[in-house]
PDB file of C-alpha atoms and ligand atoms in Angstrom:
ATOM      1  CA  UNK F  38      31.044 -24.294 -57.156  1.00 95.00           C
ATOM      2  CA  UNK F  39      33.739 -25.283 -54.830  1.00 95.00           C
ATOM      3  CA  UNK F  40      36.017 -25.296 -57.548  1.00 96.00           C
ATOM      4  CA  UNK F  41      35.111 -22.011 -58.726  1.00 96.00           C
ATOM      5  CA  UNK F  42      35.234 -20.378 -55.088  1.00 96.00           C
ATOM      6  CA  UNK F  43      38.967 -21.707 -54.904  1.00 95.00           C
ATOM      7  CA  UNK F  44      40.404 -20.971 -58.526  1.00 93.00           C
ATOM      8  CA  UNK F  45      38.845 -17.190 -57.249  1.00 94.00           C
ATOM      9  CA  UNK F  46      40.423 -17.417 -53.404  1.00 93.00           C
ATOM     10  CA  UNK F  47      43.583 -18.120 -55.632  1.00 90.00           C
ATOM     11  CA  UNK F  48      43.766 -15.671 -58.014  1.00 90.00           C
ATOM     12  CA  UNK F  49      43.010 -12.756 -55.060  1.00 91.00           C
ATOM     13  CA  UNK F  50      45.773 -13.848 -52.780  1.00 89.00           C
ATOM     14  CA  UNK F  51      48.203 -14.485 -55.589  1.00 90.00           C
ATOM     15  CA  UNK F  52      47.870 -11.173 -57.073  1.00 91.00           C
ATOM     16  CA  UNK F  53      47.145  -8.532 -54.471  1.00 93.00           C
ATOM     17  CA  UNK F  54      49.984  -9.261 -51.942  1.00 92.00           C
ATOM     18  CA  UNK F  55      52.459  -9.331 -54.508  1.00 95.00           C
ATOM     19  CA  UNK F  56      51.029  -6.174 -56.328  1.00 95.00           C
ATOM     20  CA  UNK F  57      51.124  -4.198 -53.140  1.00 94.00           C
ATOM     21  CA  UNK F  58      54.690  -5.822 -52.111  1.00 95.00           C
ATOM     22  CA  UNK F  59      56.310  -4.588 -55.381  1.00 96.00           C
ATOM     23  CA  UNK F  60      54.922  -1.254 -55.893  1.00 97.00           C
ATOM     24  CA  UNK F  61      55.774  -0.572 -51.983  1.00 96.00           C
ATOM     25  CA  UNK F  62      59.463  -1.272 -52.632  1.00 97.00           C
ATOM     26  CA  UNK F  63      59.427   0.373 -56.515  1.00 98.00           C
ATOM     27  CA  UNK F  64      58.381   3.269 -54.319  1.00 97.00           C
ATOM     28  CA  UNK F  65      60.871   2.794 -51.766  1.00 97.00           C
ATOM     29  CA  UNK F  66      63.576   2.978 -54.440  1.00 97.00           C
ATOM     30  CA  UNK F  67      62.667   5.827 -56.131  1.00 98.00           C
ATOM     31  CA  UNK F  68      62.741   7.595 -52.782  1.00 97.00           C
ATOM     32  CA  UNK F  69      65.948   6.641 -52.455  1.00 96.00           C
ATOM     33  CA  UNK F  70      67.374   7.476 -56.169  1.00 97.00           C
ATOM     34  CA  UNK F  71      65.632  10.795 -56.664  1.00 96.00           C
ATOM     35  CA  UNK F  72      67.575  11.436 -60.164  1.00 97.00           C
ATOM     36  CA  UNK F  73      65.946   7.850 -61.360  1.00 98.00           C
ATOM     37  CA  UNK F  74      62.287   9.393 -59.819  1.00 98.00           C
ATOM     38  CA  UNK F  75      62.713  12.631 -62.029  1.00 97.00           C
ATOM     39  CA  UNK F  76      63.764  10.509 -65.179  1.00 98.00           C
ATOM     40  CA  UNK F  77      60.629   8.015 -64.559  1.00 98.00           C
ATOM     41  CA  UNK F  78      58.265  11.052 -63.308  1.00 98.00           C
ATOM     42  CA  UNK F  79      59.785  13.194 -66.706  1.00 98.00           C
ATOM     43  CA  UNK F  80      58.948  10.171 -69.214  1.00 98.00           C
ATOM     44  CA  UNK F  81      55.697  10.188 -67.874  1.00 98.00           C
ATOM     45  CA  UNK F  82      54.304  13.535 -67.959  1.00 98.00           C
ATOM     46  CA  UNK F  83      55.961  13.674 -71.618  1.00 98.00           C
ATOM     47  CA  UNK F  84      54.572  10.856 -73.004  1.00 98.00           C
ATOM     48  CA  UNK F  85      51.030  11.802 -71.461  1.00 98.00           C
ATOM     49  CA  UNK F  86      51.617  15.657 -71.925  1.00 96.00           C
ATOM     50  CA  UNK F  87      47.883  17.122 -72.958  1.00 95.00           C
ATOM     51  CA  UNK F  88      45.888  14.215 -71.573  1.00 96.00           C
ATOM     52  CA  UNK F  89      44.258  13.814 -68.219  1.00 96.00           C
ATOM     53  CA  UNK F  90      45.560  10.276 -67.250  1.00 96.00           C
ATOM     54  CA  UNK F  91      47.480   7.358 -68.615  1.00 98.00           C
ATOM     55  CA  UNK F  92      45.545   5.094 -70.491  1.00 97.00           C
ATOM     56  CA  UNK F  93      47.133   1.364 -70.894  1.00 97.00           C
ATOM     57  CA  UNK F  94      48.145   2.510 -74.789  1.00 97.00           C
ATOM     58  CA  UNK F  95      50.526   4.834 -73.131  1.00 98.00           C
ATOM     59  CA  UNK F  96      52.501   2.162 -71.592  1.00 98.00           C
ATOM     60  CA  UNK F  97      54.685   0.795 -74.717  1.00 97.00           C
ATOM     61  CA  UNK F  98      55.610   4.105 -75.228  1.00 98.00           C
ATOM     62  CA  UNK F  99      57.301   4.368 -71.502  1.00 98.00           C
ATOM     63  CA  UNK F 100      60.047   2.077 -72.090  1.00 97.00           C
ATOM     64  CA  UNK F 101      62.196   3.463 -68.868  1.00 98.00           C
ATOM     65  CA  UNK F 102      58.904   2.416 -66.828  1.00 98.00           C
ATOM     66  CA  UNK F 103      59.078  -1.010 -67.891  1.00 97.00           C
ATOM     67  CA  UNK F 104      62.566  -1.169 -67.167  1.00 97.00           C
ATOM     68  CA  UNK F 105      62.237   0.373 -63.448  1.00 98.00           C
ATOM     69  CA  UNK F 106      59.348  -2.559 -62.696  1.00 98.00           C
ATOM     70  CA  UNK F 107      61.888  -5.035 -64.018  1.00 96.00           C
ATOM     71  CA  UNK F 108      65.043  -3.456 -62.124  1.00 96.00           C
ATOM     72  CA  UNK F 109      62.097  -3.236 -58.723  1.00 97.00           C
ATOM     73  CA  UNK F 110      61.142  -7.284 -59.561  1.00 95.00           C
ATOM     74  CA  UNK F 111      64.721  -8.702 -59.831  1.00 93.00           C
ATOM     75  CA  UNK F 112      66.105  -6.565 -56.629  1.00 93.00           C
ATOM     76  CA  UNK F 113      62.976  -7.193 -54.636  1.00 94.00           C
ATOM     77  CA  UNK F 114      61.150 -10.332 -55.828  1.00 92.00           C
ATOM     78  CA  UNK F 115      57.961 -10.041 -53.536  1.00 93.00           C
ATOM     79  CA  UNK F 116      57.948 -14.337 -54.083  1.00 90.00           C
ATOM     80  CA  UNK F 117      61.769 -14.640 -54.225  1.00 85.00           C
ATOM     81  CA  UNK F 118      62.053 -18.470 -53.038  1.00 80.00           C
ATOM     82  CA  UNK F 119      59.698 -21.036 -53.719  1.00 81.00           C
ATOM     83  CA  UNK F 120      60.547 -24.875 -52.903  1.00 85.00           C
ATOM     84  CA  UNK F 121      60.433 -27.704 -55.727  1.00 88.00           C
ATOM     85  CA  UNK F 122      60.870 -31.080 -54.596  1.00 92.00           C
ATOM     86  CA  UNK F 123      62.193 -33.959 -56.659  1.00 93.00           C
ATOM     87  CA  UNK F 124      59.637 -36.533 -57.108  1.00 94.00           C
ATOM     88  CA  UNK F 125      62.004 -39.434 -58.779  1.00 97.00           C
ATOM     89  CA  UNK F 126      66.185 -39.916 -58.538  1.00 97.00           C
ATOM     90  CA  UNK F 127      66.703 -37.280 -61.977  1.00 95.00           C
ATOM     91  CA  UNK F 128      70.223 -35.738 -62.737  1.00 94.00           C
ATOM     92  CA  UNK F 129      69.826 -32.040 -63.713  1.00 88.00           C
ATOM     93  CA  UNK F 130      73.176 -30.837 -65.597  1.00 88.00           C
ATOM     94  CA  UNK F 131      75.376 -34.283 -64.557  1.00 94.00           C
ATOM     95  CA  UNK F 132      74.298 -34.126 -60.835  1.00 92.00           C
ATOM     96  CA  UNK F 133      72.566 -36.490 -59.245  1.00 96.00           C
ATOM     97  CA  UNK F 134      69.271 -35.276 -57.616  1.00 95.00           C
ATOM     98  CA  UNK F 135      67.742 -37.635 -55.199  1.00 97.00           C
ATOM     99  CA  UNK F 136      64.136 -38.183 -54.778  1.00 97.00           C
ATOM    100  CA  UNK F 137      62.304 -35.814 -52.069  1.00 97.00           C
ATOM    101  CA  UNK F 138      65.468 -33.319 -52.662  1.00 96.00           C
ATOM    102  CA  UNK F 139      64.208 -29.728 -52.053  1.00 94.00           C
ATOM    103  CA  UNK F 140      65.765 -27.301 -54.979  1.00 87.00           C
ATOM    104  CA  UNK F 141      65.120 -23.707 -55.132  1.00 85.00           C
ATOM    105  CA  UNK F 142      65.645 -21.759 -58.215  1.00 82.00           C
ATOM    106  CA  UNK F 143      67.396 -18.751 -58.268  1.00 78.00           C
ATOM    107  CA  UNK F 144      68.089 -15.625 -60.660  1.00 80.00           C
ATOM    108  CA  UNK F 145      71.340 -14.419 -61.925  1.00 78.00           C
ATOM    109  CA  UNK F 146      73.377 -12.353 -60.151  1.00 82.00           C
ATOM    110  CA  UNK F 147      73.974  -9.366 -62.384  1.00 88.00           C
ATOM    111  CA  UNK F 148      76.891  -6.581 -62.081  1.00 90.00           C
ATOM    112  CA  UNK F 149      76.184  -3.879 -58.731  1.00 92.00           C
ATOM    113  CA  UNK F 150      73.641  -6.224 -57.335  1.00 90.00           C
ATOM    114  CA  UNK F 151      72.716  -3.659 -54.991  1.00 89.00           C
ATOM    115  CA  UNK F 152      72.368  -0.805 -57.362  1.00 93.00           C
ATOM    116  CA  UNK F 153      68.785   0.211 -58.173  1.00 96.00           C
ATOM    117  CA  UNK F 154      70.027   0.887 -61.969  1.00 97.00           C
ATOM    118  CA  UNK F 155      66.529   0.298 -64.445  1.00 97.00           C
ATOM    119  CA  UNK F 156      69.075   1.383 -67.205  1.00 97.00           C
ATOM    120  CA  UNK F 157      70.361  -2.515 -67.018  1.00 94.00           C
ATOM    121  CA  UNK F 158      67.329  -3.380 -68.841  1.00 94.00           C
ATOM    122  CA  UNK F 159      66.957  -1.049 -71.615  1.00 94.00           C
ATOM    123  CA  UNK F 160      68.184  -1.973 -74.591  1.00 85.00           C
ATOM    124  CA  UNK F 161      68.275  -5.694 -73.385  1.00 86.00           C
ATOM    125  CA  UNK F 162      66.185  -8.637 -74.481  1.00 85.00           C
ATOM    126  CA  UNK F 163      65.759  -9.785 -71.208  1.00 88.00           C
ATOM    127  CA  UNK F 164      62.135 -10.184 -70.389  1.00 87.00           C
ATOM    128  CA  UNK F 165      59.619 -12.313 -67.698  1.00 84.00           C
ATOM    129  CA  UNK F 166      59.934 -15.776 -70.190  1.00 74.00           C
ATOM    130  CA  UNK F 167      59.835 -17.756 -66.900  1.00 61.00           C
ATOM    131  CA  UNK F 168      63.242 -19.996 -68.503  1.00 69.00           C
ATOM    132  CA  UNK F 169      65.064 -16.581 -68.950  1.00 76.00           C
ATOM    133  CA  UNK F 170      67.225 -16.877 -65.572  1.00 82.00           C
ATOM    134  CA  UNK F 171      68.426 -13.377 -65.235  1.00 84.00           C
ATOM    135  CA  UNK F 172      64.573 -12.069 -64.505  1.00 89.00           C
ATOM    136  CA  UNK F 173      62.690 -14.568 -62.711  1.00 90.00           C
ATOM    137  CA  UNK F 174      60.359 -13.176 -60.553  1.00 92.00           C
ATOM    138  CA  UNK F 175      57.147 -15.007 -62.296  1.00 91.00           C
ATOM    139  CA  UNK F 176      59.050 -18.055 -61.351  1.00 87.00           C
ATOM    140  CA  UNK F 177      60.961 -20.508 -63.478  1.00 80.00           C
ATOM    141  CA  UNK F 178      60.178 -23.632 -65.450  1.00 75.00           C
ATOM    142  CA  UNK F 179      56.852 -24.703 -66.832  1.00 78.00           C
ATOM    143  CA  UNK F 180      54.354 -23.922 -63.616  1.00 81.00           C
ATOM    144  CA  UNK F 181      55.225 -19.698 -63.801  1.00 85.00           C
ATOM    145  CA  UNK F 182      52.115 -17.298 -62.576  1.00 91.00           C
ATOM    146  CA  UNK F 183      49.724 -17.310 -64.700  1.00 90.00           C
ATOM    147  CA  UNK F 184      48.920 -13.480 -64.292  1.00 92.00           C
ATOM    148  CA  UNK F 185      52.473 -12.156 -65.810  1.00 93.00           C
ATOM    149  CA  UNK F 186      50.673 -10.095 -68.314  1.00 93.00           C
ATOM    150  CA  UNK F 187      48.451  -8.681 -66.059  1.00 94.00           C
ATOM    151  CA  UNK F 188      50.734  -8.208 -63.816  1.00 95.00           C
ATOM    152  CA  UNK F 189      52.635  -6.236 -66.007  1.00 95.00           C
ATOM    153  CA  UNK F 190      49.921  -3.938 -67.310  1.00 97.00           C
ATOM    154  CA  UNK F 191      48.808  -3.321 -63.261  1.00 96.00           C
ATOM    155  CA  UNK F 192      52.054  -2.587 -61.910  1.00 97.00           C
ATOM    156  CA  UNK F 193      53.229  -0.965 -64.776  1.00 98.00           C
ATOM    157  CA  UNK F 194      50.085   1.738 -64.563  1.00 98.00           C
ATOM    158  CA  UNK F 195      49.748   1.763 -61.117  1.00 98.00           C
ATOM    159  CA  UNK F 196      52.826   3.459 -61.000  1.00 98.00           C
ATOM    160  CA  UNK F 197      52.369   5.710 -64.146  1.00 98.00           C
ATOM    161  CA  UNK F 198      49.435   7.157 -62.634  1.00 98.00           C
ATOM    162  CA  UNK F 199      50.729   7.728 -59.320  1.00 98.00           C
ATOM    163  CA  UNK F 200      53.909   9.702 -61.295  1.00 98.00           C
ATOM    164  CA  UNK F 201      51.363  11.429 -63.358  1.00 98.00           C
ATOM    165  CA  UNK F 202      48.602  12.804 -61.070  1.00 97.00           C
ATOM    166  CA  UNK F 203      51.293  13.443 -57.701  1.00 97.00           C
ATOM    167  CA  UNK F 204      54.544  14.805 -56.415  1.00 97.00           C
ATOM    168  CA  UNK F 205      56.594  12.792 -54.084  1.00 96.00           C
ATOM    169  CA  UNK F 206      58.665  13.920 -51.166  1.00 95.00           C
ATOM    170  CA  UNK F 207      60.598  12.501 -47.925  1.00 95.00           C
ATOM    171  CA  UNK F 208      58.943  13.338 -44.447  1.00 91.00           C
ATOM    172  CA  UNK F 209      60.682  16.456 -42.841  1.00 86.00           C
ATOM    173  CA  UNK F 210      64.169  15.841 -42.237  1.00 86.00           C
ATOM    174  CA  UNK F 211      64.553  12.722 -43.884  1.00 91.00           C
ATOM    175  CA  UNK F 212      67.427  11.934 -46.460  1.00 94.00           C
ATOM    176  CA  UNK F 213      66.739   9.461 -49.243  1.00 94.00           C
ATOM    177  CA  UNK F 214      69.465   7.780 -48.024  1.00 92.00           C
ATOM    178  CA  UNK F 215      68.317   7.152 -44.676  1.00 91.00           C
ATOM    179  CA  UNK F 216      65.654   4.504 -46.248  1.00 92.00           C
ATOM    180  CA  UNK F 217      66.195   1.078 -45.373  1.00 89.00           C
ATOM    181  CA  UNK F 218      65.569  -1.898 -47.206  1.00 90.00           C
ATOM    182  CA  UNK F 219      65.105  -4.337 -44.176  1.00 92.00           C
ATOM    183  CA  UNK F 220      62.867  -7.284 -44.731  1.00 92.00           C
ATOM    184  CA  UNK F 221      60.228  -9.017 -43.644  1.00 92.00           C
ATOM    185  CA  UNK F 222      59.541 -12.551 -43.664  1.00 84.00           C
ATOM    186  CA  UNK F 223      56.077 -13.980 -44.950  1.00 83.00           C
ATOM    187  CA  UNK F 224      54.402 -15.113 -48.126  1.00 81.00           C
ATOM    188  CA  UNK F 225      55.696 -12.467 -49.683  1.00 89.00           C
ATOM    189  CA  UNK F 226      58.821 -10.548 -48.772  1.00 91.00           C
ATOM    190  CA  UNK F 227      58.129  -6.922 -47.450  1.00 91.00           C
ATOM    191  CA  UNK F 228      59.484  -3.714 -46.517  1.00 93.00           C
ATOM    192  CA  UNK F 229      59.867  -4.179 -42.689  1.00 93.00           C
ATOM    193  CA  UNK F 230      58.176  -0.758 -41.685  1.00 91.00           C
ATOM    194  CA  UNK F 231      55.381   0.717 -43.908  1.00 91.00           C
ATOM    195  CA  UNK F 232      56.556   3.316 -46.014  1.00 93.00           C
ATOM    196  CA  UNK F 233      56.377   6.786 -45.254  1.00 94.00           C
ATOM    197  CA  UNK F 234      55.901   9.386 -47.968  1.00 95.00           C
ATOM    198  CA  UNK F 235      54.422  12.640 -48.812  1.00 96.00           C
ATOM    199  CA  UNK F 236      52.228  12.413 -51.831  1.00 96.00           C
ATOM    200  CA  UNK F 237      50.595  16.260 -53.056  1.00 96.00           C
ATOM    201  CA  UNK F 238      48.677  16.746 -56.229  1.00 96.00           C
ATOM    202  CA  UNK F 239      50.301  17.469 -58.512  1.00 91.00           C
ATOM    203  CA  UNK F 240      49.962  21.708 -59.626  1.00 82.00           C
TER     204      UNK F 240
HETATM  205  C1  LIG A 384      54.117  -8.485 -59.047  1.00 53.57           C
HETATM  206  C2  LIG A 384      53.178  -9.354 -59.309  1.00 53.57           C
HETATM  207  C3  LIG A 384      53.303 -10.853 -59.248  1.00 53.57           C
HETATM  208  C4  LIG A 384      54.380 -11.649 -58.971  1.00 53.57           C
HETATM  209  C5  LIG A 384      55.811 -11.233 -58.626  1.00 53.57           C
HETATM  210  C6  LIG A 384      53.922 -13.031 -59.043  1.00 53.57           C
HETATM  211  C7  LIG A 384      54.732 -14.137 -58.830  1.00 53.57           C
HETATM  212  C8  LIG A 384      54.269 -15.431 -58.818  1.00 53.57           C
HETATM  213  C9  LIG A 384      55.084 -16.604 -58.577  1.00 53.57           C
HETATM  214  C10 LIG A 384      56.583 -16.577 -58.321  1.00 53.57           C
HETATM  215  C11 LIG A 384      54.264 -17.674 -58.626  1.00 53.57           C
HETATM  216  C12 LIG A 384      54.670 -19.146 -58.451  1.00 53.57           C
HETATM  217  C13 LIG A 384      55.024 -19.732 -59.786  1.00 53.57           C
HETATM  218  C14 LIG A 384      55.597 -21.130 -59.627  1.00 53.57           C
HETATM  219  O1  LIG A 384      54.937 -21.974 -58.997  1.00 53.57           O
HETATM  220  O2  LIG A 384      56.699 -21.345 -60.141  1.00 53.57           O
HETATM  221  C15 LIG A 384      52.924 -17.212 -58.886  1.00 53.57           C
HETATM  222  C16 LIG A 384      51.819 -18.025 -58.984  1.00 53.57           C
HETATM  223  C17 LIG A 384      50.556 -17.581 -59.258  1.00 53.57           C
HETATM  224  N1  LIG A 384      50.194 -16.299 -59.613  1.00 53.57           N
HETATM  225 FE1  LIG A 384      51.422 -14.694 -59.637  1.00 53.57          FE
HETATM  226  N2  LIG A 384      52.592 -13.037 -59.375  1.00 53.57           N
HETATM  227  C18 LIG A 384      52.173 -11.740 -59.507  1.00 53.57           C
HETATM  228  C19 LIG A 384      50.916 -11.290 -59.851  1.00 53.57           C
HETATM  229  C20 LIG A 384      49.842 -12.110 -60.102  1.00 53.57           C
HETATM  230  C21 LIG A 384      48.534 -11.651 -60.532  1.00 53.57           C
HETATM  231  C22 LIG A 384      48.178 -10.183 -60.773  1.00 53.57           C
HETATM  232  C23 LIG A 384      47.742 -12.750 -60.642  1.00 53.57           C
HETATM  233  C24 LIG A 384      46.294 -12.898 -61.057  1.00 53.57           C
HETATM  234  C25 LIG A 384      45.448 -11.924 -61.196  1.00 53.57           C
HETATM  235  C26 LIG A 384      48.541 -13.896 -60.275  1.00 53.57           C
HETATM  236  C27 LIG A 384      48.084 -15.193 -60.230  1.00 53.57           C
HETATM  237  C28 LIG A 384      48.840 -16.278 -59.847  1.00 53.57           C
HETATM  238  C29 LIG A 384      48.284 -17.616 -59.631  1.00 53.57           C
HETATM  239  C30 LIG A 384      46.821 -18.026 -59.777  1.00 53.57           C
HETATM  240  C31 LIG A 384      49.360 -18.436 -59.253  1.00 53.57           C
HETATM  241  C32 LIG A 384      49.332 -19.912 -58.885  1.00 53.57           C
HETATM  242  C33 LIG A 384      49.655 -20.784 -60.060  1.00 53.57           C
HETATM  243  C34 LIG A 384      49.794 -22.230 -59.648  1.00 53.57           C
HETATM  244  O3  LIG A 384      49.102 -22.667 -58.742  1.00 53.57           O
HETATM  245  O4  LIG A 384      50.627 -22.906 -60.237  1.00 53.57           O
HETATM  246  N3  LIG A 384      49.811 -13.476 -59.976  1.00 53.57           N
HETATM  247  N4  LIG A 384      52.952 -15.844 -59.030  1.00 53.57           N
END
């Protein structure tokens, strides 16, 4: 039972925080790139056109939506750092590693780092394989999460649905590009301030 009660404990705080950290900053983004918002918000509705929500089935054929989660995971990995330590002398690539030697893995570094540009991965083979190091926010190596394809699906309709059933806008007198991207330090890595948007139903 004890077992049980922690392999659940696990599986909440592993995949809540995260979902909720990512979908905050895909948000975020799209606030501040409206022309990426309209593309995302226009391959929604047309894909879905005549139905009443988006049902998983609708997701493979949303390719641009895929590619905006991936472009929102690799500039804002909500787990972007997480220590190994060397348990033996090893020598990774012809250096020597020394036992109790902390090593972090880290992703690429791909052109306009700073860019919120989905179109990077479309038409690319990269994808969350957890050895591929230019997307590696699953982690890397043989102990990735174990939730990837979940995670996928969730985030991946979470945000469909919220493009499909509301509008977006900017509080009064704010400019997209007066967002921030400040951070904040935990668990999982945050947007500093909450937030603030104006969601209406869509007409
Ligand atoms: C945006 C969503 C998510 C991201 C970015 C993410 C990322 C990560 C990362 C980086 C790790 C550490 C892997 C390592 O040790 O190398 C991890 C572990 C884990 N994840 Fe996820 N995760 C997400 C969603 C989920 C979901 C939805 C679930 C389950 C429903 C989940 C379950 C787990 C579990 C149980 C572990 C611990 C595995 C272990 O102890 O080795 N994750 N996740």
């Amino acid at each position: 039972m004890d077992s049980i009660k922690a392999i659940i404990m696990d599986m909440f705080s592993a995949g809540t925080d995260t979902t909720s950290t990512l979908l905050e900053w895909t948000m975020n983004e799209l606030m501040r790139n409206p022309k990426t918002l309209r593309k995302l918000r226009d391959e929604v509705r047309q894909v879905t056109e005549g139905k009443s929500d988006v049902t998983e089935d609708d997701l493979e054929h949303m390719p641009y939506l895929a590619a905006v989660i991936k472009e929102s995971l690799w500039l804002h990995s909500p787990v972007p750092l997480l220590p190994r330590e060397a348990i033996k002398d090893t020598k990774v690539l012809g250096y020597n590693v020394a036992a109790g030697t902390q090593v972090f893995v880290y992703t690429t570094i791909w052109e306009d780092p700073e860019e919120f540009q989905p179109e990077r991965f479309l038409d690319s083979s990269v994808d969350y394989k957890v050895l591929h190091f230019g997307l590696i926010p699953f982690g890397a190596g043989r102990r990735g999460c174990p939730g990837i394809t979940f995670a996928k699906v969730v985030n991946e309709l979470a945000l469909a649905r919220m493009l499909f059933h509301f509008e977006f806008s900017l509080l009064n007198g704010t400019k997209p590009e007066d967002l921030d991207v400040d951070e904040a330090l935990g668990i999982t890595v945050r947007r500093k301030f909450p937030l603030l948007v104006v969601a209406s139903p869509r007409i």
